[in-house]
CSV table of C-alpha atoms in Angstrom, one decimal:
chain,number,residue,atom,x,y,z
A,1,UNK,CA,11.8,15.7,-10.1
A,2,UNK,CA,12.0,18.5,-12.4
A,3,UNK,CA,13.1,17.7,-15.9
A,4,UNK,CA,17.2,18.5,-16.3
A,5,UNK,CA,17.8,21.7,-18.6
A,6,UNK,CA,19.8,21.0,-21.8
A,7,UNK,CA,22.4,22.9,-23.2
A,8,UNK,CA,20.2,24.5,-25.8
A,9,UNK,CA,17.7,25.2,-23.2
A,10,UNK,CA,20.2,27.0,-21.0
A,11,UNK,CA,21.5,29.0,-24.0
A,12,UNK,CA,18.1,30.2,-24.9
A,13,UNK,CA,17.6,31.1,-21.4
A,14,UNK,CA,20.6,33.1,-21.1
A,15,UNK,CA,19.9,34.8,-24.7
A,16,UNK,CA,16.5,36.0,-23.3
A,17,UNK,CA,18.1,37.3,-20.2
A,18,UNK,CA,20.6,39.3,-22.3
A,19,UNK,CA,18.3,40.9,-24.5
A,20,UNK,CA,16.0,41.8,-21.8
A,21,UNK,CA,19.3,43.6,-20.1
A,22,UNK,CA,19.9,45.2,-23.5
A,23,UNK,CA,16.3,46.4,-23.9
A,24,UNK,CA,16.2,47.5,-20.2
A,25,UNK,CA,19.6,49.6,-20.8
A,26,UNK,CA,18.9,51.4,-24.1
A,27,UNK,CA,17.7,54.2,-21.8
A,28,UNK,CA,20.8,54.3,-19.8
A,29,UNK,CA,23.7,54.4,-22.0
A,30,UNK,CA,27.1,54.2,-20.5
A,31,UNK,CA,29.2,56.9,-22.2
A,32,UNK,CA,32.4,55.7,-21.1
A,33,UNK,CA,31.9,52.2,-22.3
A,34,UNK,CA,30.3,53.1,-25.8
A,35,UNK,CA,32.3,52.3,-28.9
A,36,UNK,CA,32.2,55.7,-30.1
A,37,UNK,CA,33.8,57.0,-27.1
A,38,UNK,CA,36.5,54.0,-26.6
A,39,UNK,CA,40.2,54.7,-26.5
A,40,UNK,CA,42.3,54.6,-29.8
A,41,UNK,CA,45.9,55.0,-30.2
A,42,UNK,CA,47.2,56.3,-33.7
A,43,UNK,CA,49.0,54.3,-36.0
A,44,UNK,CA,51.2,57.3,-36.9
A,45,UNK,CA,51.8,59.5,-34.1
A,46,UNK,CA,51.3,56.8,-31.3
A,47,UNK,CA,49.1,59.4,-29.4
A,48,UNK,CA,46.0,58.2,-27.3
A,49,UNK,CA,42.8,59.5,-28.1
A,50,UNK,CA,39.0,59.1,-28.3
A,51,UNK,CA,37.9,56.8,-31.3
A,52,UNK,CA,37.9,59.0,-34.1
A,53,UNK,CA,37.6,59.0,-38.1
A,54,UNK,CA,41.0,60.9,-38.2
A,55,UNK,CA,43.6,61.5,-35.9
A,56,UNK,CA,43.2,64.7,-34.0
A,57,UNK,CA,46.8,65.6,-33.6
A,58,UNK,CA,48.1,64.5,-37.2
A,59,UNK,CA,44.9,64.1,-39.2
A,60,UNK,CA,46.0,60.5,-40.4
A,61,UNK,CA,43.3,57.8,-41.2
A,62,UNK,CA,43.7,54.8,-39.1
A,63,UNK,CA,44.5,51.4,-40.6
A,64,UNK,CA,41.8,49.3,-38.5
A,65,UNK,CA,38.7,51.9,-38.3
A,66,UNK,CA,36.5,50.9,-35.3
A,67,UNK,CA,32.6,51.3,-35.8
A,68,UNK,CA,31.4,54.0,-33.6
A,69,UNK,CA,28.0,51.8,-33.1
A,70,UNK,CA,28.7,48.0,-33.2
A,71,UNK,CA,32.5,48.6,-32.2
A,72,UNK,CA,33.9,46.0,-34.7
A,73,UNK,CA,36.9,46.4,-36.9
A,74,UNK,CA,36.2,43.6,-39.2
A,75,UNK,CA,32.8,43.2,-41.2
A,76,UNK,CA,32.0,39.3,-41.7
A,77,UNK,CA,30.5,38.1,-44.9
A,78,UNK,CA,27.1,37.3,-43.4
A,79,UNK,CA,26.2,40.6,-41.9
A,80,UNK,CA,23.5,43.0,-43.4
A,81,UNK,CA,25.8,45.2,-45.3
A,82,UNK,CA,24.8,47.9,-47.6
A,83,UNK,CA,27.9,47.2,-49.9
A,84,UNK,CA,27.9,43.3,-50.5
A,85,UNK,CA,31.2,41.6,-50.3
A,86,UNK,CA,30.2,37.8,-50.6
A,87,UNK,CA,33.0,35.3,-49.2
A,88,UNK,CA,35.2,38.1,-48.2
A,89,UNK,CA,35.9,39.8,-44.6
A,90,UNK,CA,36.5,43.4,-45.3
A,91,UNK,CA,38.5,45.6,-43.1
A,92,UNK,CA,39.9,49.1,-43.0
A,93,UNK,CA,38.2,51.3,-45.2
A,94,UNK,CA,36.5,48.8,-47.0
A,95,UNK,CA,34.2,48.3,-43.9
A,96,UNK,CA,33.7,52.2,-43.6
A,97,UNK,CA,30.2,53.6,-44.8
A,98,UNK,CA,30.1,57.1,-43.0
A,99,UNK,CA,31.2,59.5,-40.5
A,100,UNK,CA,29.2,60.8,-37.5
A,101,UNK,CA,29.0,64.4,-37.2
A,102,UNK,CA,28.5,64.4,-33.5
A,103,UNK,CA,31.2,61.7,-32.1
A,104,UNK,CA,33.6,62.2,-35.2
A,105,UNK,CA,34.2,58.6,-35.5
A,106,UNK,CA,33.6,56.0,-38.4
A,107,UNK,CA,30.3,54.1,-38.6
A,108,UNK,CA,30.5,50.7,-40.7
A,109,UNK,CA,28.4,49.9,-43.7
A,110,UNK,CA,26.2,47.7,-42.0
A,111,UNK,CA,22.4,48.8,-42.5
A,112,UNK,CA,21.8,48.8,-39.0
A,113,UNK,CA,24.3,50.8,-37.6
A,114,UNK,CA,23.9,53.4,-40.7
A,115,UNK,CA,20.0,53.5,-39.9
A,116,UNK,CA,20.5,53.9,-36.3
A,117,UNK,CA,23.7,55.4,-34.9
A,118,UNK,CA,23.2,59.2,-35.7
A,119,UNK,CA,19.8,59.5,-33.8
A,120,UNK,CA,21.1,57.4,-31.0
A,121,UNK,CA,24.6,58.9,-30.7
A,122,UNK,CA,25.3,59.5,-27.1
A,123,UNK,CA,27.5,62.4,-27.7
A,124,UNK,CA,25.0,64.5,-29.5
A,125,UNK,CA,25.5,67.2,-27.2
A,126,UNK,CA,28.5,66.3,-25.4
A,127,UNK,CA,29.6,69.7,-24.5
A,128,UNK,CA,31.7,69.8,-21.2
A,129,UNK,CA,30.1,71.6,-18.4
A,130,UNK,CA,33.5,73.0,-17.4
A,131,UNK,CA,35.1,74.2,-20.4
A,132,UNK,CA,32.2,74.4,-23.0
A,133,UNK,CA,34.2,72.2,-25.4
A,134,UNK,CA,32.6,69.7,-27.9
A,135,UNK,CA,34.2,66.6,-29.2
A,136,UNK,CA,35.7,68.7,-32.3
A,137,UNK,CA,37.7,70.8,-29.9
A,138,UNK,CA,39.4,68.5,-28.0
A,139,UNK,CA,41.2,65.0,-28.4
A,140,UNK,CA,40.0,63.5,-25.2
A,141,UNK,CA,37.3,61.2,-24.2
A,142,UNK,CA,34.0,62.2,-22.9
A,143,UNK,CA,32.6,61.5,-19.4
A,144,UNK,CA,29.4,62.1,-17.3
A,145,UNK,CA,29.6,63.3,-13.8
A,146,UNK,CA,28.2,60.5,-11.6
A,147,UNK,CA,26.6,63.1,-9.4
A,148,UNK,CA,25.1,65.9,-11.6
A,149,UNK,CA,25.2,63.6,-14.9
A,150,UNK,CA,26.6,66.3,-17.0
A,151,UNK,CA,29.3,65.9,-19.5
A,152,UNK,CA,32.7,66.2,-18.7
A,153,UNK,CA,36.0,66.3,-21.2
A,154,UNK,CA,38.9,64.2,-20.0
A,155,UNK,CA,40.6,66.9,-18.9
A,156,UNK,CA,37.9,68.0,-16.4
A,157,UNK,CA,36.6,65.1,-14.9
A,158,UNK,CA,38.4,64.7,-11.8
A,159,UNK,CA,38.4,68.2,-10.9
A,160,UNK,CA,34.7,68.6,-11.8
A,161,UNK,CA,33.7,65.7,-9.9
A,162,UNK,CA,36.0,66.5,-6.6
A,163,UNK,CA,34.1,69.8,-6.5
A,164,UNK,CA,30.4,68.6,-7.3
A,165,UNK,CA,30.0,65.9,-4.9
A,166,UNK,CA,28.0,66.2,-1.5
A,167,UNK,CA,28.3,64.1,1.7
A,168,UNK,CA,24.9,63.7,2.9
A,169,UNK,CA,25.7,61.6,6.0
A,170,UNK,CA,28.9,60.6,7.9
A,171,UNK,CA,29.8,58.1,10.2
A,172,UNK,CA,32.9,57.6,11.8
A,173,UNK,CA,32.6,53.8,12.6
A,174,UNK,CA,34.4,51.1,11.3
A,175,UNK,CA,32.5,49.7,8.2
A,176,UNK,CA,33.3,46.2,9.6
A,177,UNK,CA,32.6,46.7,13.2
A,178,UNK,CA,31.1,49.2,15.6
A,179,UNK,CA,34.2,50.4,17.1
A,180,UNK,CA,35.6,53.9,16.2
A,181,UNK,CA,37.4,54.0,13.2
A,182,UNK,CA,41.2,55.6,13.4
A,183,UNK,CA,41.7,55.3,9.7
A,184,UNK,CA,39.8,57.2,7.0
A,185,UNK,CA,39.8,56.7,3.2
A,186,UNK,CA,38.9,59.7,1.4
A,187,UNK,CA,38.6,58.0,-1.5
A,188,UNK,CA,36.1,55.5,-0.4
A,189,UNK,CA,34.8,57.7,2.1
A,190,UNK,CA,35.0,54.9,4.7
A,191,UNK,CA,36.6,54.5,8.2
A,192,UNK,CA,38.5,51.6,9.6
A,193,UNK,CA,39.8,50.8,13.0
A,194,UNK,CA,43.3,49.3,13.8
A,195,UNK,CA,42.5,45.8,13.5
A,196,UNK,CA,40.4,46.2,10.2
A,197,UNK,CA,42.6,48.7,8.6
A,198,UNK,CA,44.9,45.7,8.0
A,199,UNK,CA,45.0,44.2,4.5
A,200,UNK,CA,46.2,41.2,2.9
A,201,UNK,CA,46.2,42.7,-0.4
A,202,UNK,CA,47.9,46.0,-0.3
A,203,UNK,CA,51.2,46.1,1.9
A,204,UNK,CA,52.0,48.9,4.3
A,205,UNK,CA,55.0,50.9,3.9
A,206,UNK,CA,57.0,51.6,7.0
A,207,UNK,CA,56.5,54.9,8.3
A,208,UNK,CA,53.3,55.6,6.4
A,209,UNK,CA,49.7,55.2,7.3
A,210,UNK,CA,48.0,51.7,6.2
A,211,UNK,CA,46.5,51.5,3.0
A,212,UNK,CA,42.7,51.2,2.3
A,213,UNK,CA,41.8,47.5,2.4
A,214,UNK,CA,39.3,48.3,-0.2
A,215,UNK,CA,41.0,50.5,-2.8
A,216,UNK,CA,44.4,50.5,-1.8
A,217,UNK,CA,44.5,54.2,-1.4
A,218,UNK,CA,46.6,56.0,1.5
A,219,UNK,CA,44.3,56.8,4.4
A,220,UNK,CA,44.6,59.2,6.9
A,221,UNK,CA,43.7,59.6,10.8
A,222,UNK,CA,40.3,60.4,11.1
A,223,UNK,CA,41.1,62.8,14.1
A,224,UNK,CA,43.0,65.1,11.6
A,225,UNK,CA,40.0,65.5,9.4
A,226,UNK,CA,37.1,68.2,9.4
A,227,UNK,CA,33.8,66.5,8.4
A,228,UNK,CA,30.3,67.5,8.9
A,229,UNK,CA,26.9,65.6,8.1
A,230,UNK,CA,26.1,68.2,5.1
A,231,UNK,CA,29.6,68.7,3.9
A,232,UNK,CA,30.3,70.2,0.2
A,233,UNK,CA,33.5,69.4,-0.9
A,234,UNK,CA,34.6,72.7,-1.9
A,235,UNK,CA,38.5,72.0,-2.0
A,236,UNK,CA,39.8,70.8,-5.5
A,237,UNK,CA,42.1,68.3,-6.0
A,238,UNK,CA,45.6,68.9,-4.7
A,239,UNK,CA,47.3,66.9,-7.1
A,240,UNK,CA,45.1,67.0,-10.3
A,241,UNK,CA,46.4,64.3,-12.3
A,242,UNK,CA,45.9,61.6,-9.8
A,243,UNK,CA,43.6,63.3,-7.3
A,244,UNK,CA,44.9,61.1,-4.5
A,245,UNK,CA,44.4,63.6,-1.8
A,246,UNK,CA,41.1,65.6,-1.1
A,247,UNK,CA,41.1,68.3,1.4
A,248,UNK,CA,37.8,68.6,3.3
A,249,UNK,CA,36.7,71.8,4.9
A,250,UNK,CA,33.8,71.8,7.3
A,251,UNK,CA,30.8,74.2,6.3
A,252,UNK,CA,28.3,75.3,8.9
A,253,UNK,CA,24.9,74.7,7.4
């Protein structure tokens, strides 16, 4: 029989797996999850915005700055600090080492963060493809279009993606069986029959169509929609803030 793995052996294997995943993901940076693009709420005006060195609206300095590279708010005494602080955990402006010119966020005084962030900042050329605004010109976060991979500001991300996506193939069969789906979810782009449209998680309101079992979005009857196999979604979101209803118009090739 193979030897039973010890706790130390399991930790070492999991650490190697994490390091392997980190090396593989270096070329594919998720902009929405990067610390330089994280959510921040101003201590003074209470307005939400992207992680910044100074508030975009009132120019105030935050009490707990977030490092744009590692995402920490407290520098421990055992880290590789350029400014040594033995026996003391530094926070606030005592932790700050520089301001990034690209993402406009603080970088801590750690040697690794100071030497690597400027070259690897994911917001180096983050100009919105719709409005051509850079990080310094608006207070919101930056996203990437999941279809064309261009940068988008927080104001234009839903509208752009609704007009950018293309349906390559379309089927009207229920995702759980081969029967014809009477209810279609425009968010998941899936059809459901009467039996599988019922959900135990999302409750159906009286007089309304059943919600999507996957995402909870309101479904519509498939017969009321006009879809084709090569369909450009040319209609923009009807309700921009929530983009809950997309109108599909069939375009002949």
